[in-house]
JSON list of C-alpha atoms in Angstrom, two decimals:
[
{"chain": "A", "resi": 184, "resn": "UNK", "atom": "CA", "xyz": [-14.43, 11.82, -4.02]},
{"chain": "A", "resi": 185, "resn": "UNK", "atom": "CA", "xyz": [-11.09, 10.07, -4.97]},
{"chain": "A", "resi": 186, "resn": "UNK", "atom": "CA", "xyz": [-11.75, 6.03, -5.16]},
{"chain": "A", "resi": 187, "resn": "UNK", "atom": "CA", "xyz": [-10.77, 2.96, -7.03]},
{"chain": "A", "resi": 188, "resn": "UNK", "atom": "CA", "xyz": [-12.84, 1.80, -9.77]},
{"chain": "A", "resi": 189, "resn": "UNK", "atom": "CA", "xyz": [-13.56, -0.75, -12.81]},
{"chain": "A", "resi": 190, "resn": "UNK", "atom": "CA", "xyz": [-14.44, -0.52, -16.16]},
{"chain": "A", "resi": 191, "resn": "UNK", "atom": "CA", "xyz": [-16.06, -3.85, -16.22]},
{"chain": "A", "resi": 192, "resn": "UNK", "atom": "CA", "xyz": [-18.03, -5.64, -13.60]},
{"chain": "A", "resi": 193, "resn": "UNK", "atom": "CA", "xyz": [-18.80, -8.98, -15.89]},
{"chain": "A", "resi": 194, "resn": "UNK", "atom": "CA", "xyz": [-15.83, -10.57, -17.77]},
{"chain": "A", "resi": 195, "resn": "UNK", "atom": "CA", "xyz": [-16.61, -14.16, -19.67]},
{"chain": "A", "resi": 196, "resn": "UNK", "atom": "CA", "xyz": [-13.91, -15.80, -21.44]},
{"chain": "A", "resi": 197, "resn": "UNK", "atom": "CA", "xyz": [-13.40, -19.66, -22.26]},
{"chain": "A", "resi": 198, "resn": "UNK", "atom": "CA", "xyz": [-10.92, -21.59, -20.99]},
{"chain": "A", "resi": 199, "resn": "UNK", "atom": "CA", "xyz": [-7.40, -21.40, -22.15]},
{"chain": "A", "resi": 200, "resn": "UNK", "atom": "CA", "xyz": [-8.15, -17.79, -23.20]},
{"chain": "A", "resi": 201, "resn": "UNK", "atom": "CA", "xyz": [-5.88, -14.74, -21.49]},
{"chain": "A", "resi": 202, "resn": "UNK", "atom": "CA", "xyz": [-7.71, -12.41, -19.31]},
{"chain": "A", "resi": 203, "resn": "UNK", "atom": "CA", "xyz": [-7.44, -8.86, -18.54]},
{"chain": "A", "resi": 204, "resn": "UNK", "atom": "CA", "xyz": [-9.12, -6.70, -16.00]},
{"chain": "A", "resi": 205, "resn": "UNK", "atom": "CA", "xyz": [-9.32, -3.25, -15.83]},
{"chain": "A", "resi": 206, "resn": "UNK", "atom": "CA", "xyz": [-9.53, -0.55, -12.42]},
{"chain": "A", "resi": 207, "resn": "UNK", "atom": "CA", "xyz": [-8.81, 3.16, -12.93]},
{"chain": "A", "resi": 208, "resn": "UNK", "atom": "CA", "xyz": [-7.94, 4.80, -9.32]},
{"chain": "A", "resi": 209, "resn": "UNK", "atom": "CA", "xyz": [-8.25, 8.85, -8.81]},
{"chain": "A", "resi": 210, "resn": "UNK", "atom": "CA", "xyz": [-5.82, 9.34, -6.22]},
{"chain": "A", "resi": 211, "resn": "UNK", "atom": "CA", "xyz": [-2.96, 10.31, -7.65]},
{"chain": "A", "resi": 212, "resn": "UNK", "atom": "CA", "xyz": [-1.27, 10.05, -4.08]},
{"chain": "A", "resi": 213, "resn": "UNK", "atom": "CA", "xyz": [-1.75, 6.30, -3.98]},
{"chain": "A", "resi": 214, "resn": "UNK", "atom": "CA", "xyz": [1.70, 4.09, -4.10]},
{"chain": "A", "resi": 215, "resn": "UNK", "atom": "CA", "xyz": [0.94, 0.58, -3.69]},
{"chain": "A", "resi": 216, "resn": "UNK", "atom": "CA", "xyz": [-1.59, -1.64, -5.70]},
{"chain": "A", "resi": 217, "resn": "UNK", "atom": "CA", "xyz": [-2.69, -4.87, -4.98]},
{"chain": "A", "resi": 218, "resn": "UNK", "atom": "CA", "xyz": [-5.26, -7.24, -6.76]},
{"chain": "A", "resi": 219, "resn": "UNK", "atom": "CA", "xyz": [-7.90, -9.82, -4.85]},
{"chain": "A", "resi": 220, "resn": "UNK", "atom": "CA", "xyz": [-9.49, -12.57, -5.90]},
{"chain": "A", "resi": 221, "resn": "UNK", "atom": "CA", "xyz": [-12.44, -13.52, -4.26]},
{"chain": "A", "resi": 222, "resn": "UNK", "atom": "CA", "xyz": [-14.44, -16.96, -4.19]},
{"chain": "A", "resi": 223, "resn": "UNK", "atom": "CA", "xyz": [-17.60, -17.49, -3.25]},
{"chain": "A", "resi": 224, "resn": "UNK", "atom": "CA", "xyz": [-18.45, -17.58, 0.81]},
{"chain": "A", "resi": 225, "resn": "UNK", "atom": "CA", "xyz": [-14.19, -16.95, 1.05]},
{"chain": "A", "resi": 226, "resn": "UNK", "atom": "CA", "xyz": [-12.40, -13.42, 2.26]},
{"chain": "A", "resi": 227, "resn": "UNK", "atom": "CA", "xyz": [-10.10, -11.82, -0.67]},
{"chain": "A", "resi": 228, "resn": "UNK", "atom": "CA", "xyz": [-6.96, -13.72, -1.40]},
{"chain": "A", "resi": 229, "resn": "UNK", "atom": "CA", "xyz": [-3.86, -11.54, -2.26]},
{"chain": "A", "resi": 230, "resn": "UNK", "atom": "CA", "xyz": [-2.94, -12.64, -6.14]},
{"chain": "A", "resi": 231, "resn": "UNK", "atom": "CA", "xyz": [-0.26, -10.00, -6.80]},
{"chain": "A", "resi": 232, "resn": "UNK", "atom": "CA", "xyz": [0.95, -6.53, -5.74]},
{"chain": "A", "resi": 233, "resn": "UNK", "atom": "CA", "xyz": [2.80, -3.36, -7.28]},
{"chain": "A", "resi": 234, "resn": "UNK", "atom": "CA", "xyz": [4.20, -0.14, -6.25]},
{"chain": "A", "resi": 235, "resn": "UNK", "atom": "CA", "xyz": [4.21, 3.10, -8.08]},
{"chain": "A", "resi": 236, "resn": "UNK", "atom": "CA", "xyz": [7.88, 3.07, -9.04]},
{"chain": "A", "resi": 237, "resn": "UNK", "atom": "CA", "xyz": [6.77, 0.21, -11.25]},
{"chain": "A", "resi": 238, "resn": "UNK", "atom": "CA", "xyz": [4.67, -0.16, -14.25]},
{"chain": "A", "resi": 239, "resn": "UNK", "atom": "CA", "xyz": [5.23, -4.53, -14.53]},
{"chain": "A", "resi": 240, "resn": "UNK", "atom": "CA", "xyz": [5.10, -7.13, -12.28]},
{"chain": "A", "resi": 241, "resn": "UNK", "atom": "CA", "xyz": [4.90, -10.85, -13.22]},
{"chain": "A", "resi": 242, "resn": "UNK", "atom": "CA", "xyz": [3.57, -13.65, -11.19]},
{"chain": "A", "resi": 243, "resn": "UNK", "atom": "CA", "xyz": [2.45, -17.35, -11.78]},
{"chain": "A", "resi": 244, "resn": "UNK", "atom": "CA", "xyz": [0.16, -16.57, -14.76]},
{"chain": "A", "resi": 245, "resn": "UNK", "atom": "CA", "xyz": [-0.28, -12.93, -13.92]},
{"chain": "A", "resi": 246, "resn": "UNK", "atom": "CA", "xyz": [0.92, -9.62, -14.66]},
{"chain": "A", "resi": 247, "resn": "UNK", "atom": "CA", "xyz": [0.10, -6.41, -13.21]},
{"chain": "A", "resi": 248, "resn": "UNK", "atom": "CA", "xyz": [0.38, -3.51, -14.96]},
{"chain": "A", "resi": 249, "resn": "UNK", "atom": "CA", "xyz": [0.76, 0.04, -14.06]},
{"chain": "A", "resi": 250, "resn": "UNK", "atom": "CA", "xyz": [0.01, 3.44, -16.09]},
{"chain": "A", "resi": 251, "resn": "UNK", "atom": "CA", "xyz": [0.43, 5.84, -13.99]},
{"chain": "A", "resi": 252, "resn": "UNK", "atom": "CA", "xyz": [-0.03, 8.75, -16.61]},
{"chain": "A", "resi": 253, "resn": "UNK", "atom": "CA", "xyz": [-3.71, 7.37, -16.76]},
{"chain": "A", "resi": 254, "resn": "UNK", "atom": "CA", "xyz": [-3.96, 5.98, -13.65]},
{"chain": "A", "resi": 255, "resn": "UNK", "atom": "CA", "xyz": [-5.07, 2.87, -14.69]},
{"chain": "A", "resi": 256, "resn": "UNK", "atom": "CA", "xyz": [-4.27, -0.88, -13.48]},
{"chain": "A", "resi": 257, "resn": "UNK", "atom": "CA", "xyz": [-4.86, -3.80, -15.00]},
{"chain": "A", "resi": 258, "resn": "UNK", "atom": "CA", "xyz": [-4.84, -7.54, -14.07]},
{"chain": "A", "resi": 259, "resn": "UNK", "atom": "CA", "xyz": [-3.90, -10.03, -17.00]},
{"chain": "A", "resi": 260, "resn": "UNK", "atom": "CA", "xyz": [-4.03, -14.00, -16.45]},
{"chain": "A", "resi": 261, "resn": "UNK", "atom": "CA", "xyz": [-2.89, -16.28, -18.78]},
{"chain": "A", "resi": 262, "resn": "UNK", "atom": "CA", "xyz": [-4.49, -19.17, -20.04]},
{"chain": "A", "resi": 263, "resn": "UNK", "atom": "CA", "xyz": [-7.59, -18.87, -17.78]},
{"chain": "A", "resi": 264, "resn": "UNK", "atom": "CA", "xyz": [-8.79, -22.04, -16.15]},
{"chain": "A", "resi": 265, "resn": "UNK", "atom": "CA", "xyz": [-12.25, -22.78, -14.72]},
{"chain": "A", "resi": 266, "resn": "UNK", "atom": "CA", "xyz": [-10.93, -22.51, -10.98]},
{"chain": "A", "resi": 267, "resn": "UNK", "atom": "CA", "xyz": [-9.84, -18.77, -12.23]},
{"chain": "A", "resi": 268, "resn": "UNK", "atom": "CA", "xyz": [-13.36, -18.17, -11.62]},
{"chain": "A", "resi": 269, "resn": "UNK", "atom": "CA", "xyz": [-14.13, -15.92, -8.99]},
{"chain": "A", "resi": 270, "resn": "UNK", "atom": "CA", "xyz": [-14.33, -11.55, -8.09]},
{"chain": "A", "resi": 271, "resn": "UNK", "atom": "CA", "xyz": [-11.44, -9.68, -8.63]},
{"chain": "A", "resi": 272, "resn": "UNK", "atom": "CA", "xyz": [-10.95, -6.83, -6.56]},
{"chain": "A", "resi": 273, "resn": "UNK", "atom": "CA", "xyz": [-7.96, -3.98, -7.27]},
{"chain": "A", "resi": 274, "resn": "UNK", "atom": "CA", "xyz": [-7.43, -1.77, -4.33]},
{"chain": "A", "resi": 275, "resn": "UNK", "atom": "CA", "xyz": [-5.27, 0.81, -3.22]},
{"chain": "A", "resi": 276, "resn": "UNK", "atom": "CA", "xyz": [-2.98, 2.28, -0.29]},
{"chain": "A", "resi": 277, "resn": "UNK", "atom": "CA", "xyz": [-1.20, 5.39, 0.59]},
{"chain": "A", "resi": 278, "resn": "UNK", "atom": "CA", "xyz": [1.56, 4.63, 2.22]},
{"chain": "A", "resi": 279, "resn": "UNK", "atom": "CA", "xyz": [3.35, 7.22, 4.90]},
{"chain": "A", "resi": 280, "resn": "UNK", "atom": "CA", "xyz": [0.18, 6.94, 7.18]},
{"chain": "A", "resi": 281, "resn": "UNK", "atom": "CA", "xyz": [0.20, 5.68, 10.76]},
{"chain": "A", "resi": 282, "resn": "UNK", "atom": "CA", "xyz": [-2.32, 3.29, 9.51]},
{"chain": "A", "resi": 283, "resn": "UNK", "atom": "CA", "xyz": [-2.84, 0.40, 6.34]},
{"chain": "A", "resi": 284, "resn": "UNK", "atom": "CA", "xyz": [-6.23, 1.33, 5.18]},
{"chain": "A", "resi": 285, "resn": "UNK", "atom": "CA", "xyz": [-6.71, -0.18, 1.54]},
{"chain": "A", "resi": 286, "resn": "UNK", "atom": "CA", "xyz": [-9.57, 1.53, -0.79]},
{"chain": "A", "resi": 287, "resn": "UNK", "atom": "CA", "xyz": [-11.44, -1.48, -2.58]},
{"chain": "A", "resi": 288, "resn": "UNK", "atom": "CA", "xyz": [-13.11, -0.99, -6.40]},
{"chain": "A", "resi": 289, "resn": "UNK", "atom": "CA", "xyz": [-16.52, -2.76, -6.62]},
{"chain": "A", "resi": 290, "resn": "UNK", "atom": "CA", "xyz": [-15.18, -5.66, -8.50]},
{"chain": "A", "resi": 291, "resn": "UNK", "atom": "CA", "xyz": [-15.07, -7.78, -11.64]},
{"chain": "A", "resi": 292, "resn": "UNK", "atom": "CA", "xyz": [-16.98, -11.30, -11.96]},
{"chain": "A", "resi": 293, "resn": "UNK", "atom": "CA", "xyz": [-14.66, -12.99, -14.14]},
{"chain": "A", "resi": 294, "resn": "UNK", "atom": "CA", "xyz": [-16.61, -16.22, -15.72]},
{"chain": "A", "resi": 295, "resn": "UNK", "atom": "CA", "xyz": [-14.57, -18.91, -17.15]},
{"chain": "A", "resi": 296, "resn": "UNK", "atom": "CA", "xyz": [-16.37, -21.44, -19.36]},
{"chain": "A", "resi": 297, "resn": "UNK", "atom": "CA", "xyz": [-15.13, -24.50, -20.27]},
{"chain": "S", "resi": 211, "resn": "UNK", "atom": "CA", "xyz": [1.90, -20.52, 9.01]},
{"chain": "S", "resi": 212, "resn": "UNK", "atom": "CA", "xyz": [-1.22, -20.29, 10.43]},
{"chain": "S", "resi": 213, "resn": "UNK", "atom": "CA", "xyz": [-3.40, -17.85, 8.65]},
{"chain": "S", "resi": 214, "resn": "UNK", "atom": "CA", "xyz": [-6.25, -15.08, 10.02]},
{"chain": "S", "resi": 215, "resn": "UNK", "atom": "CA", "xyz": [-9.00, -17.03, 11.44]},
{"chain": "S", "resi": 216, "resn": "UNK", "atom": "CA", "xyz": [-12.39, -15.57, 12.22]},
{"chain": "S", "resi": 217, "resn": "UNK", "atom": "CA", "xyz": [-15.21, -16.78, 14.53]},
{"chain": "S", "resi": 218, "resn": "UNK", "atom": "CA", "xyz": [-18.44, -17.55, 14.05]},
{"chain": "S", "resi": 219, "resn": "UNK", "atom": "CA", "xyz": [-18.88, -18.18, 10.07]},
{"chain": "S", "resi": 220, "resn": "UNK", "atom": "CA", "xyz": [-22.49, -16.89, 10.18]},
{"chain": "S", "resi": 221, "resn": "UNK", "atom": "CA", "xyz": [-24.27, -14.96, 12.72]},
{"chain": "S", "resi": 222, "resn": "UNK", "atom": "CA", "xyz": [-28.54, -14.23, 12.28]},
{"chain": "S", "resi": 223, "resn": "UNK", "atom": "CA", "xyz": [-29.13, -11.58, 15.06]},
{"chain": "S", "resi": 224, "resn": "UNK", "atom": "CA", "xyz": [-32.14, -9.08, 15.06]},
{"chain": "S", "resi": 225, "resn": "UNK", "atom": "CA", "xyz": [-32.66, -5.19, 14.74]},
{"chain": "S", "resi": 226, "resn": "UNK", "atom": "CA", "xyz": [-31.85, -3.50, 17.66]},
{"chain": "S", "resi": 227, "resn": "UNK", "atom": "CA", "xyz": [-29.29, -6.10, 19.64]},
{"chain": "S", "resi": 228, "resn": "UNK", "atom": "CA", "xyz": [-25.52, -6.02, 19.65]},
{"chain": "S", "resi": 229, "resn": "UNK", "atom": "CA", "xyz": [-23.22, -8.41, 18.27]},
{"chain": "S", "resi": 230, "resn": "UNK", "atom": "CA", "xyz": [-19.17, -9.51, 19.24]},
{"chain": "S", "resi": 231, "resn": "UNK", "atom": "CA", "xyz": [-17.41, -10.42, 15.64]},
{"chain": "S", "resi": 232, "resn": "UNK", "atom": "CA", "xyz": [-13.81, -12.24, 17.01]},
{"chain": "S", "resi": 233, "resn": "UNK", "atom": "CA", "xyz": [-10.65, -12.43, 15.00]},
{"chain": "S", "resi": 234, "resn": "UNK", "atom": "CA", "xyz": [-7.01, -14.13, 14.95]},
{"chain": "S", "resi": 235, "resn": "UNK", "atom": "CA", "xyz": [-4.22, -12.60, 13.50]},
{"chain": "S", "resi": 236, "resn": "UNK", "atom": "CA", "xyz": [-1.57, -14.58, 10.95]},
{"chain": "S", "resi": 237, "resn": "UNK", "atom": "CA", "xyz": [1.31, -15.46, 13.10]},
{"chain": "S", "resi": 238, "resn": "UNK", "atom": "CA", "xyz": [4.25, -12.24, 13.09]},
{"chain": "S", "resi": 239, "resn": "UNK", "atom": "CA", "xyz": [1.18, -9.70, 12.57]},
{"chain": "S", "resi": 240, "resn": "UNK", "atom": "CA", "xyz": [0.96, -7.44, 15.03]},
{"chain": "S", "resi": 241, "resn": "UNK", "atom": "CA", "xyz": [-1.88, -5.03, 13.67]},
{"chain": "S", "resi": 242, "resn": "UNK", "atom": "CA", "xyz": [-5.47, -6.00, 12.81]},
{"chain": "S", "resi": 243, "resn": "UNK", "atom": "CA", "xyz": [-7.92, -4.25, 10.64]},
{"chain": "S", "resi": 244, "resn": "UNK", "atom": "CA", "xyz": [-11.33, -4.69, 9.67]},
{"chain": "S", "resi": 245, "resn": "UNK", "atom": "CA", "xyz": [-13.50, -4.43, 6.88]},
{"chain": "S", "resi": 246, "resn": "UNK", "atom": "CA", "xyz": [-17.29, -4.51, 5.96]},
{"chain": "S", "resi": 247, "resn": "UNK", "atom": "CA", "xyz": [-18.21, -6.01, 2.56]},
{"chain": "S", "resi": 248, "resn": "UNK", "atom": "CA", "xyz": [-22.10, -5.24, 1.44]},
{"chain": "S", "resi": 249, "resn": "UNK", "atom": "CA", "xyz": [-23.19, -7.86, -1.48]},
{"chain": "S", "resi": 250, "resn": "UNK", "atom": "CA", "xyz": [-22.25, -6.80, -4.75]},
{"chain": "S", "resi": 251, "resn": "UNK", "atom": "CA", "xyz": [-19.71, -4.59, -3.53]},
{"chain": "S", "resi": 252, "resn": "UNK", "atom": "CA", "xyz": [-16.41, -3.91, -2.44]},
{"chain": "S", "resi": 253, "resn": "UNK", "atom": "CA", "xyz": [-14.71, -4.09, 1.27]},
{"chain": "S", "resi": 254, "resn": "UNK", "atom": "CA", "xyz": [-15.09, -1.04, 3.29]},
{"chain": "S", "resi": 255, "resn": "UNK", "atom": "CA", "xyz": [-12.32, -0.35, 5.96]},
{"chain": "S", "resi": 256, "resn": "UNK", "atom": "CA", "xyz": [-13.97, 0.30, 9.22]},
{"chain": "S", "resi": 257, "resn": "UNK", "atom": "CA", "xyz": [-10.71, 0.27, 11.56]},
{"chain": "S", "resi": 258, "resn": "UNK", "atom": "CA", "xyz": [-7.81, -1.08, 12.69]},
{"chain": "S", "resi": 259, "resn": "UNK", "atom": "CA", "xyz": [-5.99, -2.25, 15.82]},
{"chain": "S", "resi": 260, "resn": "UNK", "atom": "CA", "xyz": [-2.31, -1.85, 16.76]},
{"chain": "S", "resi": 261, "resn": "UNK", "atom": "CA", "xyz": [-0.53, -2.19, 20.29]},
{"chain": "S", "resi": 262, "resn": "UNK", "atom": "CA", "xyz": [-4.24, -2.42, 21.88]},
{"chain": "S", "resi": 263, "resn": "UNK", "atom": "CA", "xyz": [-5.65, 1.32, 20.18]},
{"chain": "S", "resi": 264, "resn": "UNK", "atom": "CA", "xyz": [-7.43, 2.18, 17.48]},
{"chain": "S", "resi": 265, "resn": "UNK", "atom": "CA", "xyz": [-4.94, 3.20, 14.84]},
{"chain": "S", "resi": 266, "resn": "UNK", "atom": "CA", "xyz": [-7.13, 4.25, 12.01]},
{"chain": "S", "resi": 267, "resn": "UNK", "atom": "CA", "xyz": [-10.73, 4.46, 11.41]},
{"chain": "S", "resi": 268, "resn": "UNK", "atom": "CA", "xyz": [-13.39, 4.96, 8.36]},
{"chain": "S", "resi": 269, "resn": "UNK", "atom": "CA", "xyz": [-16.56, 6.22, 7.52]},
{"chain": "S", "resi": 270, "resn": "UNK", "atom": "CA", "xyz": [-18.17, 4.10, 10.05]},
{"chain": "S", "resi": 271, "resn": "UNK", "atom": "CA", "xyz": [-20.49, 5.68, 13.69]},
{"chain": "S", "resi": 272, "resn": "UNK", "atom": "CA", "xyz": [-18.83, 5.20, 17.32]},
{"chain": "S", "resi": 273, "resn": "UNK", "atom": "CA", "xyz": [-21.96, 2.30, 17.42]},
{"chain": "S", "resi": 274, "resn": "UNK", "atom": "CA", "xyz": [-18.90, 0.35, 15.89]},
{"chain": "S", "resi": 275, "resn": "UNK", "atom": "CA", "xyz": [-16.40, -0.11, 18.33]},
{"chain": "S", "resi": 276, "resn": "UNK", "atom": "CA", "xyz": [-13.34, -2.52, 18.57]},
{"chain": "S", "resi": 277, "resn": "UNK", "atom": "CA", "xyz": [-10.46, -4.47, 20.95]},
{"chain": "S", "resi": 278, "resn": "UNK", "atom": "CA", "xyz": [-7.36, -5.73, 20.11]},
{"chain": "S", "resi": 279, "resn": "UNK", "atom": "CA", "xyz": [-5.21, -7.75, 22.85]},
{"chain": "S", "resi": 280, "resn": "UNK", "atom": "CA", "xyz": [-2.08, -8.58, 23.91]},
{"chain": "S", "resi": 281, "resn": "UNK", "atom": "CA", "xyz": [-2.31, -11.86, 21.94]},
{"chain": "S", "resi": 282, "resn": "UNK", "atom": "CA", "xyz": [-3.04, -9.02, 18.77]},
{"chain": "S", "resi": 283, "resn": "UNK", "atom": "CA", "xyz": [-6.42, -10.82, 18.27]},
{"chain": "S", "resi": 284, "resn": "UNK", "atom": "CA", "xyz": [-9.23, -8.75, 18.01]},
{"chain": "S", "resi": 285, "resn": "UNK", "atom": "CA", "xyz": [-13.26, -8.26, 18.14]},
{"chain": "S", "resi": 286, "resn": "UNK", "atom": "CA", "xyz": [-15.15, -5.99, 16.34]},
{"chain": "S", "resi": 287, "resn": "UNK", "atom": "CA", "xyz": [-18.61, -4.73, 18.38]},
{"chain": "S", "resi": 288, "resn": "UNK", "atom": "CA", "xyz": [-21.75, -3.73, 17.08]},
{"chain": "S", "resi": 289, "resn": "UNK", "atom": "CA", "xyz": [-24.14, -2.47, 19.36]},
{"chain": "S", "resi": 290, "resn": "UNK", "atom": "CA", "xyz": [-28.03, -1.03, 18.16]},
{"chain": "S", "resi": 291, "resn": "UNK", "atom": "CA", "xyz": [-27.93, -3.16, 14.84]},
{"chain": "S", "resi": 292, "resn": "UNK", "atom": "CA", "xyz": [-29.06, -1.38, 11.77]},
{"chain": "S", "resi": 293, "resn": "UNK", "atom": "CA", "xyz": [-30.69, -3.98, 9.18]},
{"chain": "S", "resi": 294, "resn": "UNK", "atom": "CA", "xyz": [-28.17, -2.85, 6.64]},
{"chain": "S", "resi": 295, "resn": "UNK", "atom": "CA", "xyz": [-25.21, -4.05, 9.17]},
{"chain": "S", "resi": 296, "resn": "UNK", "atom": "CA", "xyz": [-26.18, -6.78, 6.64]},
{"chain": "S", "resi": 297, "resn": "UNK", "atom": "CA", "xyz": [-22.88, -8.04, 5.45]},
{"chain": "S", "resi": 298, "resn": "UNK", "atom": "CA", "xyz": [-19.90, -10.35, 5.16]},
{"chain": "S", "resi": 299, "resn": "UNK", "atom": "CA", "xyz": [-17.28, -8.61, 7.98]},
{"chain": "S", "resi": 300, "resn": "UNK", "atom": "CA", "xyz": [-13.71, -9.38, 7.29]},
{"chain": "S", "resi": 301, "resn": "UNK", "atom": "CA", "xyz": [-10.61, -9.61, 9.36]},
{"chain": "S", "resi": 302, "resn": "UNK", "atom": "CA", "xyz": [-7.14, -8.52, 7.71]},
{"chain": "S", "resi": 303, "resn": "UNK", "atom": "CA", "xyz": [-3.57, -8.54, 9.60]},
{"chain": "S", "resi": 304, "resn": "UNK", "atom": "CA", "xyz": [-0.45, -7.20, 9.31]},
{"chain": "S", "resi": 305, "resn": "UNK", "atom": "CA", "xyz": [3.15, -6.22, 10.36]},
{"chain": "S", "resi": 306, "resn": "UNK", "atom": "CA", "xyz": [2.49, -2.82, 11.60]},
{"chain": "S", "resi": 307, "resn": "UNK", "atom": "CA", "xyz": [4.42, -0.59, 9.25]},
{"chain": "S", "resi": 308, "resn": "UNK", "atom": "CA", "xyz": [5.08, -2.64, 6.72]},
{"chain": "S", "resi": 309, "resn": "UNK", "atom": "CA", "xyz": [2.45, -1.17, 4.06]},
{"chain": "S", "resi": 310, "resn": "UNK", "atom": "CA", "xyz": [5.07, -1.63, 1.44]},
{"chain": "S", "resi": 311, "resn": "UNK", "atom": "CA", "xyz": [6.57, -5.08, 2.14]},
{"chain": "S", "resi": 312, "resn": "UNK", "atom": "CA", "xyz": [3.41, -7.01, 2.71]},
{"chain": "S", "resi": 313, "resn": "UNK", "atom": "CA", "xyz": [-0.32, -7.01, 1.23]},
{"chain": "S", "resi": 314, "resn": "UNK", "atom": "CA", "xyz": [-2.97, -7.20, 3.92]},
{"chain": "S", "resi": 315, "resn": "UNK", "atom": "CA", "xyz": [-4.37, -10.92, 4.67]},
{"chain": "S", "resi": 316, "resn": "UNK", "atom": "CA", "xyz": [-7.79, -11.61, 5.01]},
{"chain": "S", "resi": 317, "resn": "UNK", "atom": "CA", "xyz": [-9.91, -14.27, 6.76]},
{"chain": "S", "resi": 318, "resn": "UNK", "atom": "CA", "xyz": [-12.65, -15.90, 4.95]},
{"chain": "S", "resi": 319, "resn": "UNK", "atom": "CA", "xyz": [-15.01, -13.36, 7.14]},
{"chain": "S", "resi": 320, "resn": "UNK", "atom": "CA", "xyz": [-18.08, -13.68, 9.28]},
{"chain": "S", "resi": 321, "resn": "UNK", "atom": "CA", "xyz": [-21.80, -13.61, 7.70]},
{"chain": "S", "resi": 322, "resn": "UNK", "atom": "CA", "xyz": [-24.32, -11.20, 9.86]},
{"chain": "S", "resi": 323, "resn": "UNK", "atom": "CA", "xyz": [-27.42, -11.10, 9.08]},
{"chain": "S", "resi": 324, "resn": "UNK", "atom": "CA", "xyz": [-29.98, -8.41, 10.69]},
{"chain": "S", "resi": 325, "resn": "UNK", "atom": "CA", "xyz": [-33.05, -9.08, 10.25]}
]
């Protein structure tokens, strides 16, 4: 079945390092992409969001990027610091639906070390 | 801003019995959906809530029921609990129709255990 997915479900970098985390989707019908981050006994908290008629977005330490062609997203954060710690989820929408019902991927344990 | 808040944090409840999940929507969201998160995995969407009706629904039997109510808070039932109803339950709320302007926000989720 069509569903979003990750390439990685352990990522271990030390601190000050950049970061990247990978999700490949299937559904080429999906528009709108938006990353998690998840701590520990907390609910997902939004970190950044794209739609498909972009391939970059840029946020406080993190880009998003978009390749449609391979539909593939990735989640880069800059100089990774120890509270960077934490799931990340990608997860995807269609929009044009009566409803907002996001697809999750299984997640990435990113592990910063000091 | 006062963000989605969800009630109780953890829950233990046995095999068998039903239980009442309750949520509060961010202020300005009007629609109220809700997931299921097994360990180790991702959240599943089970359904979501929009001018009082379900608006939307998953992979998920009728023993999973919901409200939503004027106030656009919301509870999620359970009745005949399954042991793997196991799982951190999450609360998410939006502006209804606004899939493109705004990402869904979630609550920091209730814990049910079944044992």
């Amino acid at each position: 079945g069509e569903s979003v997915g990750l390439h990685l479900p352990t990522l271990s970098v030390q601190e000050g390092d950049n970061s990247i985390i990978n999700c490949a989707y299937s559904n080429s019908a999906s528009d709108y992409f938006i990353w998690y981050k998840q701590e520990s006994g907390k609910g997902p908290q939004f970190i950044i969001d794209i739609r498909s008629n972009m391939d970059k977005r840029q946020g406080q330490r993190v880009t998003v990027l978009l390749n449609k062609t391979v539909k593939h997203l990735s989640l880069q954060i800059a100089a990774t610091q120890p509270g960077d710690s934490a799931v990340y989820f990608c997860a995807e929408n269609r929009s044009g639906g009566s409803n907002y019902k996001l697809t999750f991927g299984k997640g990435t344990l990113l592990t910063v070390n000091p | 801003e006062t963000g989605v808040t969800q009630s109780p944090t953890h829950l233990i409840k046995t095999r068998g019995q039903q239980v009442t999940l309750r949520c509060s929507s961010q202020s300005g969201h009007n629609t109220v959906s809700w997931y299921q998160q097994a360990l180790g995995q991702g959240p599943q969407f089970i359904f979501q809530y929009y001018r009082e009706e379900e608006n939307g629904r998953g992979n998920f039997p009728p023993r999973f029921s919901g409200l939503q109510f004027p106030n656009y808070s919301s509870e999620l039932n359970v009745n005949a609990l399954e042991l793997d109803d196991s799982a951190l339950y999450l609360c998410a709320s939006s502006r209804h129709g606004d899939s493109l302007n705004s990402p869904l926000h979630f609550g920091n989720g209730t814990r049910l255990t079944v044992t």
